[in-house]
Short mmCIF file of C-alpha atoms and ligand atoms in Angstrom, two decimals:
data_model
loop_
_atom_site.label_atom_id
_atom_site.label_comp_id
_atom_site.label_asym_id
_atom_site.label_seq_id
_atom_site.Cartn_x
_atom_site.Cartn_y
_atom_site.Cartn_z
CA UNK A 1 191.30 199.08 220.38
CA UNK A 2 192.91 202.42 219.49
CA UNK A 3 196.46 202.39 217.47
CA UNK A 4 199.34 203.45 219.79
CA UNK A 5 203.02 204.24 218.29
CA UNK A 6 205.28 201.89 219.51
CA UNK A 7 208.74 203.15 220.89
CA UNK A 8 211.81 201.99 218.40
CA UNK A 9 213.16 198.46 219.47
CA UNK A 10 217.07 200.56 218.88
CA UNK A 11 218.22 204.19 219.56
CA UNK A 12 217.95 206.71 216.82
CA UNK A 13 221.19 206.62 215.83
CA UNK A 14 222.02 202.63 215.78
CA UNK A 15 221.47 202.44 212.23
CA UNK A 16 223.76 204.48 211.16
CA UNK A 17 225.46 205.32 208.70
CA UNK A 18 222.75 203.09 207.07
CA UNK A 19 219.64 204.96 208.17
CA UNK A 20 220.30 208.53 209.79
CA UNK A 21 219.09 209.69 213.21
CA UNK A 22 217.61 212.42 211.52
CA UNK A 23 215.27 210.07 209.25
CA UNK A 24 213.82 208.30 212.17
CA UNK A 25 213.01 211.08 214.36
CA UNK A 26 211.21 211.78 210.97
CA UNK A 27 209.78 208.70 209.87
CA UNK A 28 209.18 207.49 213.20
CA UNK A 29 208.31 210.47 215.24
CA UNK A 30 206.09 212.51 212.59
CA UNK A 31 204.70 209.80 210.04
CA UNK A 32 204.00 207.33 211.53
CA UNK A 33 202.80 209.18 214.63
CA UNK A 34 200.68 211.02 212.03
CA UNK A 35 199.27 207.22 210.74
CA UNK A 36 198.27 206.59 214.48
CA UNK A 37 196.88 209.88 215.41
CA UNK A 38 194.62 210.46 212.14
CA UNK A 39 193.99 206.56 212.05
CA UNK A 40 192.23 207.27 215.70
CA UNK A 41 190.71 209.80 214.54
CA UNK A 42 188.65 207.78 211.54
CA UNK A 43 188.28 204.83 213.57
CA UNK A 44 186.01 206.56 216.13
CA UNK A 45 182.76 205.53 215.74
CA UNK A 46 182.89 202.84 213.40
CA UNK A 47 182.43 198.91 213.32
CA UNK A 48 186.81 198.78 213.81
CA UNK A 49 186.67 200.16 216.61
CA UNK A 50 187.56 197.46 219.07
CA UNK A 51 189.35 195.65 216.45
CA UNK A 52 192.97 194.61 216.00
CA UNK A 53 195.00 196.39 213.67
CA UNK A 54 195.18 193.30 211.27
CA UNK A 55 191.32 193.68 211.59
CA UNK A 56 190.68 196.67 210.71
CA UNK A 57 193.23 196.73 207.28
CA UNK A 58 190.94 193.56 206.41
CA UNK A 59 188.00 195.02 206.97
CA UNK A 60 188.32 198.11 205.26
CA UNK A 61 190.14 197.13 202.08
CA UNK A 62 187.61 198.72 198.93
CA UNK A 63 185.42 199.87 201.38
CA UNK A 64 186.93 202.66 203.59
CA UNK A 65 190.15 204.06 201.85
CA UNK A 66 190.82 206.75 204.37
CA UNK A 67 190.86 204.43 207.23
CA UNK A 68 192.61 201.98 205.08
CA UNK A 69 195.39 203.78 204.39
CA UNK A 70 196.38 205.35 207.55
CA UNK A 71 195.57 201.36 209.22
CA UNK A 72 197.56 200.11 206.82
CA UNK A 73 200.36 202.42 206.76
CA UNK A 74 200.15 201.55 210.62
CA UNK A 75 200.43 197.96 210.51
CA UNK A 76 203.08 198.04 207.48
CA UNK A 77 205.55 200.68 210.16
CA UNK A 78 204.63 198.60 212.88
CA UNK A 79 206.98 195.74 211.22
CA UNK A 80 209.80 198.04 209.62
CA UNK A 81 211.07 198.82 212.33
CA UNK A 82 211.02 195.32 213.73
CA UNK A 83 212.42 193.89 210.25
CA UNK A 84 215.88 196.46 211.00
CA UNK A 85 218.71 196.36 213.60
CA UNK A 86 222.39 197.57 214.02
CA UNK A 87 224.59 195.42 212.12
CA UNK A 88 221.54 194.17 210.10
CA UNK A 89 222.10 191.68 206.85
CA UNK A 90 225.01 189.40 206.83
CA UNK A 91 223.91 185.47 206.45
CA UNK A 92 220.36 184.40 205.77
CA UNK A 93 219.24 182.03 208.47
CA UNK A 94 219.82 178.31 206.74
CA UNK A 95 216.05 177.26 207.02
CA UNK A 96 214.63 180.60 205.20
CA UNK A 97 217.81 180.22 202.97
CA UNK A 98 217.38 176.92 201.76
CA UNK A 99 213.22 178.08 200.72
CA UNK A 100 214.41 181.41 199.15
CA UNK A 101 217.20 178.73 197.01
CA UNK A 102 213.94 176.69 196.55
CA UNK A 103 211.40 179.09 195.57
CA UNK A 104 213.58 182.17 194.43
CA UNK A 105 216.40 180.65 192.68
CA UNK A 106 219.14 181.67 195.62
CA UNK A 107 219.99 183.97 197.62
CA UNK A 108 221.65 186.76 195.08
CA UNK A 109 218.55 186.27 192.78
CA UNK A 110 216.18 186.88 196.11
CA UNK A 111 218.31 190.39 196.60
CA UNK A 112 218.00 191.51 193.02
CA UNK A 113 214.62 191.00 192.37
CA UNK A 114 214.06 192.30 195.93
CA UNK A 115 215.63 195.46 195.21
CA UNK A 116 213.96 195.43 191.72
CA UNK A 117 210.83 195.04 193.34
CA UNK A 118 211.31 198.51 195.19
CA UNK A 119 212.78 200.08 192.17
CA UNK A 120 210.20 199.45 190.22
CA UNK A 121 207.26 200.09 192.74
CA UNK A 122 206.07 203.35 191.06
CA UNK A 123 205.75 206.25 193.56
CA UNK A 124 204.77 205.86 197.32
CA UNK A 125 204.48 202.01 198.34
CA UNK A 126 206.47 198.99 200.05
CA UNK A 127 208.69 195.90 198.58
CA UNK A 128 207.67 192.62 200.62
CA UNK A 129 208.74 188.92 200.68
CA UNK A 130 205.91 186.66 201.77
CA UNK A 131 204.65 183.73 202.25
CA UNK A 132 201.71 182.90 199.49
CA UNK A 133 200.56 179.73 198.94
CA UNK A 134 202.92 177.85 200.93
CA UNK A 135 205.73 178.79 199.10
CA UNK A 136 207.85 182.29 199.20
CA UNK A 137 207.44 185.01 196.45
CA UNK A 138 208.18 188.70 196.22
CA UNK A 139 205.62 191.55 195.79
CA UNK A 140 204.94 195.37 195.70
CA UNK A 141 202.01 197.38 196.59
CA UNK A 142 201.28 200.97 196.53
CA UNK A 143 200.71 203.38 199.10
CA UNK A 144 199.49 201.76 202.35
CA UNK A 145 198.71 198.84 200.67
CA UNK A 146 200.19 195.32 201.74
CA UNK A 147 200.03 191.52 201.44
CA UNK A 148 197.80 190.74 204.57
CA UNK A 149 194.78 191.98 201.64
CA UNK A 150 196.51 189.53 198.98
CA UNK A 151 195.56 186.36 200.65
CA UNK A 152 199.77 186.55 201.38
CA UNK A 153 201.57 186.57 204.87
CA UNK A 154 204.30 189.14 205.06
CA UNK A 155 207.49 188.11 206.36
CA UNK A 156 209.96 190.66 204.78
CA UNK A 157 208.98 194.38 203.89
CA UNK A 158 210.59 197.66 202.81
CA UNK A 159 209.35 201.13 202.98
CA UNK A 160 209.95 202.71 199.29
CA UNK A 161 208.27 206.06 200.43
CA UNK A 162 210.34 209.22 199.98
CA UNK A 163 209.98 209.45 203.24
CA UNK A 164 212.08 206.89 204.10
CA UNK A 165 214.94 207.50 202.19
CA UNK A 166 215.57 211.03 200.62
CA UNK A 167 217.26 212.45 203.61
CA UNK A 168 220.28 210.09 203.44
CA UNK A 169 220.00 208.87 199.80
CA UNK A 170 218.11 212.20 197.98
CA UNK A 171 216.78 210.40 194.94
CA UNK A 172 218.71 206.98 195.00
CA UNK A 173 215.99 204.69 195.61
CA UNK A 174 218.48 201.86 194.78
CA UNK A 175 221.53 202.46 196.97
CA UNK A 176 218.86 202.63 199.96
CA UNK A 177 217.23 199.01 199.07
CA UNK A 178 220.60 197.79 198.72
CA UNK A 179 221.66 199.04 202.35
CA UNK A 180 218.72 198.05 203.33
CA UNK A 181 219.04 194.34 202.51
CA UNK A 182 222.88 194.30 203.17
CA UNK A 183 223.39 196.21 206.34
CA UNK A 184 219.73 196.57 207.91
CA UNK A 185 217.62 193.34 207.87
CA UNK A 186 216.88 191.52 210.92
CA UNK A 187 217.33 188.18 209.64
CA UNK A 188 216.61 186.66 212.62
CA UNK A 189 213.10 188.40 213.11
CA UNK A 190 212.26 187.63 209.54
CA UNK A 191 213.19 183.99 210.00
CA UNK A 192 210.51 183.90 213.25
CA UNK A 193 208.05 185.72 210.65
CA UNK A 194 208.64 182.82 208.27
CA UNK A 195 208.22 180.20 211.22
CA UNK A 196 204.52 181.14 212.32
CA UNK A 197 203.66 182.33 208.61
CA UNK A 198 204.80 178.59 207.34
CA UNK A 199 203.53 176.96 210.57
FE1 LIG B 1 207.17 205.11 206.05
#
């Protein structure tokens, strides 16, 4: 199965002022068009080939790093833009909000160490809130990297590339995680996430 961009689930200006039409023609349009389009291009001939994308970021974890990263970086886009909407944040649905009390000590600790999470991710990489264990925790990983090759199930991610961010926000890694988690996040798509990943 070969990787095929999906079309935004919103119009490229509904995030605004939040996230700029001019970063997702970017993001969307050029990288990760660029992760499908050179991720085709390594997964010809190989085992992956008729694999899902899930599949193939399994199967070539420490083993084919190209492929990896541009599968991965596939995957990880595949869900940002599903984790985002117009008038994003507000309240945390009260299932998912009574685990992150539970397991994250509530829901302004959750955000800090969320955002801290992305701060501190040094360079290119993503901020996630998963499911490990049965219980929720938060992680970072660089690059392409994610939590599918942790033994975790993602339910939560943000992109901390440049890319993401430096068009609206220039260097301000922090003010973008904190729009992110205020005014972006899907709750309710994170909240089905949590269902099947708790299920
Ligand atoms: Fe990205």
């Amino acid at each position: 199965m070969s990787f095929s961009l999906p079309e935004l689930p919103y119009a490229y200006d509904a995030l605004q002022p939040y996230m700029s039409r001019e970063t997702l023609e970017f993001h969307h349009d050029k990288h990760h068009a660029a992760y499908v389009n050179t991720g085709n291009n390594l997964l010809k001939g190989t085992e992956f080939e008729d694999k899902s994308v899930e599949e193939v970021v399994k199967g070539t974890f420490g083993k084919n790093q190209p492929l990896f990263n541009n599968a991965g970086q596939h995957y990880n886009h595949i869900h940002f833009w599903q984790w985002m909407k117009p008038n994003g944040g507000g309240p945390i649905p009260g299932k998912l909000e009574q685990q992150i009390t539970s397991d994250l000590g509530g829901v302004d600790k959750f955000k800090e160490d969320f955002i801290q999470a992305g701060v501190g991710q040094f360079g290119s990489g993503w901020a996630w809130l998963v499911v490990k264990d049965g219980k929720l925790a938060i992680m970072k990983t660089p690059n392409g990297e994610n939590p599918l090759v942790h033994g975790a199930r993602l339910i939560l991610g943000v992109d901390v590339w440049e890319h993401s961010y430096y068009i609206d926000y220039r260097n301000r890694r922090p003010d973008y995680l904190k729009a992110f988690i205020e005014n972006l996040v899907n709750w309710e798509h994170v909240e089905e996430m949590y269902g099947s990943a708790s299920a």
